[in-house]
PDB file of C-alpha atoms in Angstrom:
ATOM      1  CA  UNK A 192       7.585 -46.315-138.750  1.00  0.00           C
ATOM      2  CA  UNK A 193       6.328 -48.816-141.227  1.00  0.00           C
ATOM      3  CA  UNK A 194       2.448 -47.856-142.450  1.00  0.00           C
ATOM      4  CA  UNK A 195      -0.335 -49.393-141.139  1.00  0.00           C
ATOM      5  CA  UNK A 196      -4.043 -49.424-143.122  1.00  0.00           C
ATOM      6  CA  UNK A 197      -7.341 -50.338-141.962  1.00  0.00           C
ATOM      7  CA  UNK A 198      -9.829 -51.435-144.122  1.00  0.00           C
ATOM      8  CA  UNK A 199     -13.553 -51.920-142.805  1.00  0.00           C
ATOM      9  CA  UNK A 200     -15.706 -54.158-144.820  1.00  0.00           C
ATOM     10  CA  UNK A 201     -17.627 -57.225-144.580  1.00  0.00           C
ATOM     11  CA  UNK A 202     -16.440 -61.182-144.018  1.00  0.00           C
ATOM     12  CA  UNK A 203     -18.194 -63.167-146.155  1.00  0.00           C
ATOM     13  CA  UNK A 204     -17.095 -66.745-144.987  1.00  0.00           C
ATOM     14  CA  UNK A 205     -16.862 -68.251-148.671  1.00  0.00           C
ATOM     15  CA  UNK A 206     -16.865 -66.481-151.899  1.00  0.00           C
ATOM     16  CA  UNK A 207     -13.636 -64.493-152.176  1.00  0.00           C
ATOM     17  CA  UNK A 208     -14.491 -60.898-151.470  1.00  0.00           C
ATOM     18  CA  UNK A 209     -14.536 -58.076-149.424  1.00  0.00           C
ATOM     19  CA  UNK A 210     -12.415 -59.015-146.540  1.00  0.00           C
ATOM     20  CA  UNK A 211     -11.303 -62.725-147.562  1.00  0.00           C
ATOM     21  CA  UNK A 212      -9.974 -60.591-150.519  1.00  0.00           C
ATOM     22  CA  UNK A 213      -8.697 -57.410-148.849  1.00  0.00           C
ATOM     23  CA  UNK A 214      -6.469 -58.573-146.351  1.00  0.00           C
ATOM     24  CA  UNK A 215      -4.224 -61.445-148.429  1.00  0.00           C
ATOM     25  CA  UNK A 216      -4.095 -58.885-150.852  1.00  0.00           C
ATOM     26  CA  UNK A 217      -2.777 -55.748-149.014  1.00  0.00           C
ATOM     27  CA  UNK A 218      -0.271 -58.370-147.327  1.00  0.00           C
ATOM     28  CA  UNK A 219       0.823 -59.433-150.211  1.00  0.00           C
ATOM     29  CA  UNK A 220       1.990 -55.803-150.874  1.00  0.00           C
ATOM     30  CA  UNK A 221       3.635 -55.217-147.837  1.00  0.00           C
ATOM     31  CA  UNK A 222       1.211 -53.166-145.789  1.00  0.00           C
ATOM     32  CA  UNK A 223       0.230 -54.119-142.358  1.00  0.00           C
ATOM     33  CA  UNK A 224      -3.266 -54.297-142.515  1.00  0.00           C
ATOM     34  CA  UNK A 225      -6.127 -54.528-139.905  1.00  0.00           C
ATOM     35  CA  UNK A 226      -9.460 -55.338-140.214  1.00  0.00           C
ATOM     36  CA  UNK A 227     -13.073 -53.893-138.731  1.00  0.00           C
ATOM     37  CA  UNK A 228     -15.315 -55.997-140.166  1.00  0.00           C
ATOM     38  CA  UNK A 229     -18.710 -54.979-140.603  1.00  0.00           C
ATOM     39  CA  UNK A 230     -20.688 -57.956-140.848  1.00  0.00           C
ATOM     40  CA  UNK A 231     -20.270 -61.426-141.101  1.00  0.00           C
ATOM     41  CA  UNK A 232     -21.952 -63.521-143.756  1.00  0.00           C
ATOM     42  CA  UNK A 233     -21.680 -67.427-144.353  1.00  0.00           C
ATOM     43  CA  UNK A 234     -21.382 -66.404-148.261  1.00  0.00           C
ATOM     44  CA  UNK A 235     -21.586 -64.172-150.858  1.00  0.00           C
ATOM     45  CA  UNK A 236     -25.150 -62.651-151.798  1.00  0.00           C
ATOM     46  CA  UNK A 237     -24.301 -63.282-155.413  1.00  0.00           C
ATOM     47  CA  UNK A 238     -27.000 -65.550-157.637  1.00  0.00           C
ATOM     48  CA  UNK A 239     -25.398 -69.214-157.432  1.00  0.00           C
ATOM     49  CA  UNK A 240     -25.796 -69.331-153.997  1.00  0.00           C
ATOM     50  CA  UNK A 241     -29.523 -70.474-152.941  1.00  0.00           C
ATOM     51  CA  UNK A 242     -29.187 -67.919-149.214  1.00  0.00           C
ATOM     52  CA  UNK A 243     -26.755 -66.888-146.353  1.00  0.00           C
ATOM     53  CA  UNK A 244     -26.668 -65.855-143.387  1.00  0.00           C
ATOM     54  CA  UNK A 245     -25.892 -62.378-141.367  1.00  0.00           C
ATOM     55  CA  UNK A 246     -24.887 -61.095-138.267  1.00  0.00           C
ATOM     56  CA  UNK A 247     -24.570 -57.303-138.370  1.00  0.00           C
ATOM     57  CA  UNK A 248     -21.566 -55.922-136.542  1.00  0.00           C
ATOM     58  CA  UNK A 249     -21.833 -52.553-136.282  1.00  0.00           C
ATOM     59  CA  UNK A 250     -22.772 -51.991-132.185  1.00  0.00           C
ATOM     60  CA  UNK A 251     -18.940 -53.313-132.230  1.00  0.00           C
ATOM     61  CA  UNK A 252     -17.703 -50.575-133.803  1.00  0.00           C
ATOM     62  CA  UNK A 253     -17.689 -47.670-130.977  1.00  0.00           C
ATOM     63  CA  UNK A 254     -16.522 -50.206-128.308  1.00  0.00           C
ATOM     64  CA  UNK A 255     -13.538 -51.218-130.809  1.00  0.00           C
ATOM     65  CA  UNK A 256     -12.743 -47.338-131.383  1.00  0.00           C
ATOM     66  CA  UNK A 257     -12.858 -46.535-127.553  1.00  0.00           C
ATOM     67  CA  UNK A 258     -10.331 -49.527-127.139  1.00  0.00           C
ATOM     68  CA  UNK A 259      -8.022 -48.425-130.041  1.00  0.00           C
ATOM     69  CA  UNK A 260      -8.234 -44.960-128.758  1.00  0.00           C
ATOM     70  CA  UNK A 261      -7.724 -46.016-124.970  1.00  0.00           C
ATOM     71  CA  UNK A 262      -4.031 -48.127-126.604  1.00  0.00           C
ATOM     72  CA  UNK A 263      -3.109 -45.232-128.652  1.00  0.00           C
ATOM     73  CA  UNK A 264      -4.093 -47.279-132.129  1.00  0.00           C
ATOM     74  CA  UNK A 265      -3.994 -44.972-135.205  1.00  0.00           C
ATOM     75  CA  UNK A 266      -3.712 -45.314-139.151  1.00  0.00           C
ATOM     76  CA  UNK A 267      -2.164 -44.145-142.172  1.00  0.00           C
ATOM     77  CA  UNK A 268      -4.937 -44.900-144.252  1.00  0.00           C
ATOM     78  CA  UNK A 269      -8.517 -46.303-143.847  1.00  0.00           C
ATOM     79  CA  UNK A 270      -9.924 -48.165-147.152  1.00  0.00           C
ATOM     80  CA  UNK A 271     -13.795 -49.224-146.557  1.00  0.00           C
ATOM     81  CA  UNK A 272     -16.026 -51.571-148.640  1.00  0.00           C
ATOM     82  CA  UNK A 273     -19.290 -52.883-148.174  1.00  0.00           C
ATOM     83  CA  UNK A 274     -20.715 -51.535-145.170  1.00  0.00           C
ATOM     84  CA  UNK A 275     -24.667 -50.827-144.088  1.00  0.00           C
ATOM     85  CA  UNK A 276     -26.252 -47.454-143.821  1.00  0.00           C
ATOM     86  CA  UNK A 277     -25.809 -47.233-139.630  1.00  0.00           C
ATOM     87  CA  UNK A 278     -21.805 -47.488-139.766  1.00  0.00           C
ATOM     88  CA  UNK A 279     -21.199 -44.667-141.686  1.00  0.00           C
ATOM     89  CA  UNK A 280     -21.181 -42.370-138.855  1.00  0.00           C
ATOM     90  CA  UNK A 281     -19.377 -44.788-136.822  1.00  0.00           C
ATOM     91  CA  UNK A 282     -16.558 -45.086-139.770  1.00  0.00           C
ATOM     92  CA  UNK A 283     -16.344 -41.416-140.439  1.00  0.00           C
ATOM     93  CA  UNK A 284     -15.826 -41.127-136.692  1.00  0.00           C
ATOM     94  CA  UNK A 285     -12.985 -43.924-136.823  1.00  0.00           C
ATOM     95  CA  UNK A 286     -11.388 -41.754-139.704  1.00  0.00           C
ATOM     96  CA  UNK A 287     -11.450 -38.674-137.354  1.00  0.00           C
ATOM     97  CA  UNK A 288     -10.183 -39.633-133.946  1.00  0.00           C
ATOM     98  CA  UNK A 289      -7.596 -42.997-135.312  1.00  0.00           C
ATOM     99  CA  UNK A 290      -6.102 -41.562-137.680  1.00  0.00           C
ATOM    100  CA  UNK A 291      -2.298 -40.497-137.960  1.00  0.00           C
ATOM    101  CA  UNK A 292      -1.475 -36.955-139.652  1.00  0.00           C
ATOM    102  CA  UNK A 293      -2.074 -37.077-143.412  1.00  0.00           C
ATOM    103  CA  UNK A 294      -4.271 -40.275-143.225  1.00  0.00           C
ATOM    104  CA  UNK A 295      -5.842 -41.327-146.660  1.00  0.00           C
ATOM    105  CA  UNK A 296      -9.296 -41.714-147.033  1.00  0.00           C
ATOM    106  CA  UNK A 297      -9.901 -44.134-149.784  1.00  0.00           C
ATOM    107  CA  UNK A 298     -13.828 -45.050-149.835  1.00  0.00           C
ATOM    108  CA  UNK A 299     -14.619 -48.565-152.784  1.00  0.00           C
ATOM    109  CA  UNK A 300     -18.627 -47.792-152.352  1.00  0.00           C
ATOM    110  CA  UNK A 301     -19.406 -51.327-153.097  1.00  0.00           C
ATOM    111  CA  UNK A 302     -23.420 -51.166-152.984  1.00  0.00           C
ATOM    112  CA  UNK A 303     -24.526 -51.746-156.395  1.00  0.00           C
ATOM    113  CA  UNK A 304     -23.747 -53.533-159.888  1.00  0.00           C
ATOM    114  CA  UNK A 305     -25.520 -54.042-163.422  1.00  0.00           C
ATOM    115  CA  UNK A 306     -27.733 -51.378-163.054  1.00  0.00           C
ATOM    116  CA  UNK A 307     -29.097 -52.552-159.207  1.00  0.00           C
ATOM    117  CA  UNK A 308     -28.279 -52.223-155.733  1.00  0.00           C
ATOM    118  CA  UNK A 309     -26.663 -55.338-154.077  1.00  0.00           C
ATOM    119  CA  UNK A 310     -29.570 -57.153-152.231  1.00  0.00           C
ATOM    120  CA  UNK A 311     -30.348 -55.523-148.712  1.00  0.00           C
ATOM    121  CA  UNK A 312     -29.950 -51.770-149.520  1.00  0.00           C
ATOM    122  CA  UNK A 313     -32.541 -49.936-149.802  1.00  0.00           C
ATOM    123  CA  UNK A 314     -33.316 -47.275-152.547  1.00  0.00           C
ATOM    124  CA  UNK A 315     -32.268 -44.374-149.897  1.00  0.00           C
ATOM    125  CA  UNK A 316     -28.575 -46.117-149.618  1.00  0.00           C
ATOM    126  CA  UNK A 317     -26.713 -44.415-152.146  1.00  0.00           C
ATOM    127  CA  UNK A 318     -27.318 -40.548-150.064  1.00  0.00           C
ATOM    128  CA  UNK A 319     -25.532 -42.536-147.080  1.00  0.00           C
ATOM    129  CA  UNK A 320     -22.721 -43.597-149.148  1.00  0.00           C
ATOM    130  CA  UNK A 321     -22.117 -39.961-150.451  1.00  0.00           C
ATOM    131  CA  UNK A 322     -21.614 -39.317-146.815  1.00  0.00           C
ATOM    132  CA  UNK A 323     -18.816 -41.411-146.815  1.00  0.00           C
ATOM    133  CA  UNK A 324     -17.258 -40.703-150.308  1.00  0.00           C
ATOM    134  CA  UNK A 325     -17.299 -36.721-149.431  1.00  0.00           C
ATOM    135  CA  UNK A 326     -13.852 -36.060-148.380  1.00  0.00           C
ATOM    136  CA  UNK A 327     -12.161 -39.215-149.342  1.00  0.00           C
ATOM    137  CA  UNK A 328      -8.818 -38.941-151.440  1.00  0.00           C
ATOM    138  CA  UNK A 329     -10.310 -41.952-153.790  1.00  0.00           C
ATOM    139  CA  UNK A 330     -13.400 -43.397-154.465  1.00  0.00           C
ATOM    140  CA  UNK A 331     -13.377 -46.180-156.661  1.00  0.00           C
ATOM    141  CA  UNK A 332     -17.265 -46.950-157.963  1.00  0.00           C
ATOM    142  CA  UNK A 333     -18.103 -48.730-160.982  1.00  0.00           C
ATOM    143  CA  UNK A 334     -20.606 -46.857-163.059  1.00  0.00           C
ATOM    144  CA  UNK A 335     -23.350 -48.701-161.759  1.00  0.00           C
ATOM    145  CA  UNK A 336     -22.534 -46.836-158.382  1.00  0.00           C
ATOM    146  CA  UNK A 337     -21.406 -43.814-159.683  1.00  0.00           C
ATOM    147  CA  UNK A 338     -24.697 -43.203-161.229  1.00  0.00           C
ATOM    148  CA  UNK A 339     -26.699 -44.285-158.195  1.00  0.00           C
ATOM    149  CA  UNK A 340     -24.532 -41.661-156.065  1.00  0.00           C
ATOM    150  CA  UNK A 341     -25.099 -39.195-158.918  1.00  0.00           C
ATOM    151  CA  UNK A 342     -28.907 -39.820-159.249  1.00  0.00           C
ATOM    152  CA  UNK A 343     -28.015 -40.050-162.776  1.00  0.00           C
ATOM    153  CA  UNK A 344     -28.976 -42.270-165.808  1.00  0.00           C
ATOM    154  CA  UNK A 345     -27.398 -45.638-166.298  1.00  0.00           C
ATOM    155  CA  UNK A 346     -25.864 -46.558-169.326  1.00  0.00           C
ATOM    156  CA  UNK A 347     -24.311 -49.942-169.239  1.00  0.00           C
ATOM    157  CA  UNK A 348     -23.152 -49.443-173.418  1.00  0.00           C
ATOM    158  CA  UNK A 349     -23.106 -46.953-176.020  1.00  0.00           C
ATOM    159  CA  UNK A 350     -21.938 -44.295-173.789  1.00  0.00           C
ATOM    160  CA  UNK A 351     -19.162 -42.073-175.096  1.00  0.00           C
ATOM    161  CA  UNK A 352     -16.535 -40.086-173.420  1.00  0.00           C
ATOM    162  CA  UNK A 353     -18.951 -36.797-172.233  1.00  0.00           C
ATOM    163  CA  UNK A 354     -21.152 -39.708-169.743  1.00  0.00           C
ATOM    164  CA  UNK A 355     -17.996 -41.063-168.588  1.00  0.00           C
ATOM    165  CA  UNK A 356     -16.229 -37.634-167.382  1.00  0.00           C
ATOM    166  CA  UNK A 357     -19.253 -35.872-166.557  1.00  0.00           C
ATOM    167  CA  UNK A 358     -19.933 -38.630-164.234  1.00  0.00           C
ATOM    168  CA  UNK A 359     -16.341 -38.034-162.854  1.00  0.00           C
ATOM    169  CA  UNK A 360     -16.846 -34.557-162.545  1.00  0.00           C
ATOM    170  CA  UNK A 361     -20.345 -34.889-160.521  1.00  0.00           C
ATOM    171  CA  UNK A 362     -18.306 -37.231-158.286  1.00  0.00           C
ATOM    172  CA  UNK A 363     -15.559 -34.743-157.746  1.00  0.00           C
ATOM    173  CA  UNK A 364     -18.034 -32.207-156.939  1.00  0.00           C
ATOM    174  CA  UNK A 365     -19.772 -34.774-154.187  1.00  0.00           C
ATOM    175  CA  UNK A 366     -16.333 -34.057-152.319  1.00  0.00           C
ATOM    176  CA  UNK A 367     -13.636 -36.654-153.992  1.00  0.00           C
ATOM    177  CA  UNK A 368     -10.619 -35.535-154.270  1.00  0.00           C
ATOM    178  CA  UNK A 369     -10.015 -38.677-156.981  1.00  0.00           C
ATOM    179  CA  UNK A 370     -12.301 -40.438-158.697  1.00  0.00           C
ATOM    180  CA  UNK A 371     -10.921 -44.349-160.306  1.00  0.00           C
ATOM    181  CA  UNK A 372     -14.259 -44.868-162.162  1.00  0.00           C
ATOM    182  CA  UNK A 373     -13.876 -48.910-163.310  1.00  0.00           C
ATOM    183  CA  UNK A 374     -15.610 -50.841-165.991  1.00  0.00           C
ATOM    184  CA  UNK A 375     -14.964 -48.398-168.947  1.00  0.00           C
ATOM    185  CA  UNK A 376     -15.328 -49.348-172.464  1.00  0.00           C
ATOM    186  CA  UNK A 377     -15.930 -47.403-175.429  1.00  0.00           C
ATOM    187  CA  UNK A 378     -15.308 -50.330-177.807  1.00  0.00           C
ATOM    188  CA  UNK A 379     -16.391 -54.207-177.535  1.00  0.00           C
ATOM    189  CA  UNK A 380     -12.625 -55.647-176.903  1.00  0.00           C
ATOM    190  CA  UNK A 381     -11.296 -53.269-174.325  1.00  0.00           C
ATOM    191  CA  UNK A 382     -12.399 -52.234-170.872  1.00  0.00           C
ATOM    192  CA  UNK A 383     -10.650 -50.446-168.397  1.00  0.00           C
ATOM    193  CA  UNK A 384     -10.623 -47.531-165.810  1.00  0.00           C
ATOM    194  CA  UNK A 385     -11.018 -43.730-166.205  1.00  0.00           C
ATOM    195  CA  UNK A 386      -8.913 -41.351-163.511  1.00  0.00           C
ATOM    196  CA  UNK A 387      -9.971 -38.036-162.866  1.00  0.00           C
ATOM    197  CA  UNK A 388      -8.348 -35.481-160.299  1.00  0.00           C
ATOM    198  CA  UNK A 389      -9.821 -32.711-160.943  1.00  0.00           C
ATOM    199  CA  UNK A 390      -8.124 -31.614-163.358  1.00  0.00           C
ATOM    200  CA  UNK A 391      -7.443 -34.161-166.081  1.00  0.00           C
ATOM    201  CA  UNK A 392      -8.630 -37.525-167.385  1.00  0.00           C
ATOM    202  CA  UNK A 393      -6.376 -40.644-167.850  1.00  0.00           C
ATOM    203  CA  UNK A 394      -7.444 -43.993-168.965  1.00  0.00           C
ATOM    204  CA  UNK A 395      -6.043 -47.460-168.651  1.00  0.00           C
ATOM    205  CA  UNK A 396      -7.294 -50.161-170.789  1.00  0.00           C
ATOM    206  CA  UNK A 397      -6.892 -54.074-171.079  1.00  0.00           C
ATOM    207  CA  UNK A 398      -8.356 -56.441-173.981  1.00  0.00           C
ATOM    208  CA  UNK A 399     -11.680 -57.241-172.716  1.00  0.00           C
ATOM    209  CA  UNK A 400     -11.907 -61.085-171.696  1.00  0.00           C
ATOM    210  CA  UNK A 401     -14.797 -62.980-172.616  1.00  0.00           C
ATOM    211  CA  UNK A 402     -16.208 -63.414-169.301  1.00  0.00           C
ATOM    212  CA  UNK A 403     -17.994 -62.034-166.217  1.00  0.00           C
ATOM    213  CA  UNK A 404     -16.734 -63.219-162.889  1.00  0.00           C
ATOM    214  CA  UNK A 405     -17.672 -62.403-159.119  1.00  0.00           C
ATOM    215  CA  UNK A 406     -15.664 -59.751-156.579  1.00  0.00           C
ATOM    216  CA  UNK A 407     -13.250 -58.225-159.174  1.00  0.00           C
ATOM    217  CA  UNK A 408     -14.296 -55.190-157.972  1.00  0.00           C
ATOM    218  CA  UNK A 409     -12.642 -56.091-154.835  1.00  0.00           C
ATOM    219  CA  UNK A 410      -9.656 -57.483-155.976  1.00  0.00           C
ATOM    220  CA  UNK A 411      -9.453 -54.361-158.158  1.00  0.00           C
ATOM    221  CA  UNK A 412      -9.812 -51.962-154.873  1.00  0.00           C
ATOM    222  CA  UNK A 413      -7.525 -53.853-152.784  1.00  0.00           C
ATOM    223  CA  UNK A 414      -4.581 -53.851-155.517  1.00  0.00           C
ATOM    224  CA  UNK A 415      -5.149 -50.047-155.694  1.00  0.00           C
ATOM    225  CA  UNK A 416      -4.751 -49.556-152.546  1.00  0.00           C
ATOM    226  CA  UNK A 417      -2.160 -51.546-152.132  1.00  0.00           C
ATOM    227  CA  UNK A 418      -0.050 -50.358-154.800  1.00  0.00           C
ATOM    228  CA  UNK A 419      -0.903 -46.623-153.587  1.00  0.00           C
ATOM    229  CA  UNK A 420       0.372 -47.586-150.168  1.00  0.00           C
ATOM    230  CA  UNK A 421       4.118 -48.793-151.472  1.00  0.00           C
ATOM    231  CA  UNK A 422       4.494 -45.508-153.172  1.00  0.00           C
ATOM    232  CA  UNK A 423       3.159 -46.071-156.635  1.00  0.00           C
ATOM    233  CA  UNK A 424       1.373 -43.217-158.127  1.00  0.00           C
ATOM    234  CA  UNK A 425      -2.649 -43.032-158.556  1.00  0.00           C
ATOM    235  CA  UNK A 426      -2.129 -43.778-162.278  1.00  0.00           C
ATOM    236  CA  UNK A 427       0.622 -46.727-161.514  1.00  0.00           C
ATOM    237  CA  UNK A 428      -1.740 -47.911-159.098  1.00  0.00           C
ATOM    238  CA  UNK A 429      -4.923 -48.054-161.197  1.00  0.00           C
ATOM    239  CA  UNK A 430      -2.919 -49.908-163.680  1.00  0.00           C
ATOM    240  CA  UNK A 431      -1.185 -52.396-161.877  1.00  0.00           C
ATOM    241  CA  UNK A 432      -4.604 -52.986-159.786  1.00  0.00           C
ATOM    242  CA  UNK A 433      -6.294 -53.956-163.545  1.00  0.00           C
ATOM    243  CA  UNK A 434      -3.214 -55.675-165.085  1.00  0.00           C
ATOM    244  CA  UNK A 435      -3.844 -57.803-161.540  1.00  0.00           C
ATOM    245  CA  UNK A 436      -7.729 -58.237-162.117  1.00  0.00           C
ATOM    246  CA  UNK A 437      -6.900 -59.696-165.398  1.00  0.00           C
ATOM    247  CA  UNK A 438      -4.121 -62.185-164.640  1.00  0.00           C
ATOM    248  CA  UNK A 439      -6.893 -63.355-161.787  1.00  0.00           C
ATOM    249  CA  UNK A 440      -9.399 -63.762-164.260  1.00  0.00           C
ATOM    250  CA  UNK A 441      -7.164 -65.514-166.802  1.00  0.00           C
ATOM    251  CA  UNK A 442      -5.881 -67.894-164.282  1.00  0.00           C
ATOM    252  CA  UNK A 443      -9.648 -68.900-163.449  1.00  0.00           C
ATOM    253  CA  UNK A 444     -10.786 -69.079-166.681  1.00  0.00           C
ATOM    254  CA  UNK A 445     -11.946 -72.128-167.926  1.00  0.00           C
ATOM    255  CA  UNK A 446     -12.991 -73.766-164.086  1.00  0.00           C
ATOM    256  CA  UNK A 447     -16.743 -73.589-164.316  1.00  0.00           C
ATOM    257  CA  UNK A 448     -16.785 -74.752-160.504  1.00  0.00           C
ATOM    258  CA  UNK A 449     -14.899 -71.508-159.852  1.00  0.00           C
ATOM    259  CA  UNK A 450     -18.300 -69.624-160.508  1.00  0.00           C
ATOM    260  CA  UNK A 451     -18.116 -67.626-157.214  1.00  0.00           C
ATOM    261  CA  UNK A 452     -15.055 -65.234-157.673  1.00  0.00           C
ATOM    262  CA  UNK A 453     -11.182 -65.210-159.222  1.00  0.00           C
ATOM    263  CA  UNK A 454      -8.545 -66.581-158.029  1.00  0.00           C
ATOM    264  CA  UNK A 455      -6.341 -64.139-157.211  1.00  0.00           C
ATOM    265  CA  UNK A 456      -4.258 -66.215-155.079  1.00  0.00           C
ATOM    266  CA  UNK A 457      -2.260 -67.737-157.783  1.00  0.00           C
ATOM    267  CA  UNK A 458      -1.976 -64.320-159.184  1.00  0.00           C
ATOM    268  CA  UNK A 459      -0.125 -62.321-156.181  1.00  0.00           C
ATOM    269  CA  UNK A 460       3.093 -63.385-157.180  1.00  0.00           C
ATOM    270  CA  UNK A 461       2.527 -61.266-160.214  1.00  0.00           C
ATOM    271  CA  UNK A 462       1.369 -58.414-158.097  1.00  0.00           C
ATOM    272  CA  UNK A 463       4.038 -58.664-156.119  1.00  0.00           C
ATOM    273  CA  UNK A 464       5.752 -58.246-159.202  1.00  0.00           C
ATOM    274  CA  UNK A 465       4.254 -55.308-160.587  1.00  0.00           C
ATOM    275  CA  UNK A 466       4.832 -53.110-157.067  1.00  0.00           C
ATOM    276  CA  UNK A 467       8.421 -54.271-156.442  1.00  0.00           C
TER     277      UNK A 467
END
């Protein structure tokens, strides 16, 4: 029986991420993916766009899990994003009754960035997200969220290797099995990711472009996740997933109308690629 993921995360109409970036992605790599979104949104909440709307999905969620449940519906793995503080219970629910033996439980707690929670959490969130990273086989926060799930001091530079793994070890005692902490650097032309199982630390590194760009974080949790589903190992996957972040980034490079994410598209041939 071929696998089948579901990832639950938001629809924002324009601005490739969360689900506009999940699903091509995870396609791409072979897995048959379906959705639960959480919420639709005309756009992305990033600066550059002047508002959006949003209409809050989540009294859909039971009624979806009764039907799923009703047509014998299950999964091999669930991978969430951004999702409000009242779906938790409804998700870890959906990971309990749909899922097949062995399911994996991999949580992206996309809720925060640059030192700040994404617009429309409040301070509280981060507690709720715990909820939902206890358990999971892989979280992937940057450190922004890592140290908001921590309650722990933000660094954004001049960290060394003792902030990064204790924050990987505070994560792995919240209840994750792995933690893929992303947007590591200990030097100006490299960033990367840090993996930690419990056991030992591995890092992956890529020169550091000159340039910040919207919903990499995405595309960097839907590669993973991708690449973990066709069999790649955690430390393949984290890789590949930033080798893929990077040819995005390079391919938009340059388009300053291209402000409001990467464009991964062109790049999934090279994913593609990098899993085969």
């Amino acid at each position: 029986m071929d696998k089948r993921l579901l990832t639950i995360q938001d629809i924002s109409c324009v601005g490739q991420c969360s689900l506009t970036v999940a699903l091509p992605i995870l396609s791409a790599c072979g897995i048959e993916t379906a959705i639960l979104p959480s919420s639709v949104l005309s756009n992305h909440t990033a600066p550059g766009y002047s508002g959006w709307t949003f209409h809050d999905l989540t009294p859909e969620m039971p009624k979806i899990l009764e039907r799923w449940l009703t047509e014998k519906i299950d999964f091999d793995a669930f991978y969430t994003g951004y999702v409000s503080k009242d779906q938790i219970s409804y998700i870890l629910d959906i990971m309990d009754k749909a899922a097949r033996p062995n399911a994996l439980r991999i949580v992206d707690p996309a809720m925060a960035d640059n030192g700040k929670l994404y617009a429309g959490f409040a301070d509280d969130f981060p507690k709720d997200m715990a909820r939902l990273c206890k358990g999971a086989d892989f979280i992937l926060p940057n450190i922004t969220e890592a140290s908001f799930l921590l309650g722990a001091t933000y660094k954004d530079k001049g960290y060394d290797k003792a902030y990064i793994e204790d924050l990987c070890r505070g994560l792995y005692k919240l209840g994750a099995k792995n933690v893929i902490l992303t947007g590591v650097s200990f030097s100006e032309d490299k960033l990367g990711v840090a993996s930690f199982d419990g056991n030992s630390f591995e890092y992956y590194f890529n020169p550091r472009l000159d340039a910040a760009m919207h919903g990499t974080g995405d595309v960097y949790a839907s590669a993973f996740t991708g690449a973990l589903m066709r069999g790649k190992t955690p430390s393949q996957a984290a890789a590949i997933a930033a080798d893929f972040v990077v040819e995005s980034m390079k391919l938009t490079l340059g388009d300053k109308d291209h402000w409001y994410g990467v464009k991964f598209e062109k790049a999934l041939p090279f994913l593609i690629w990098k899993i085969s």
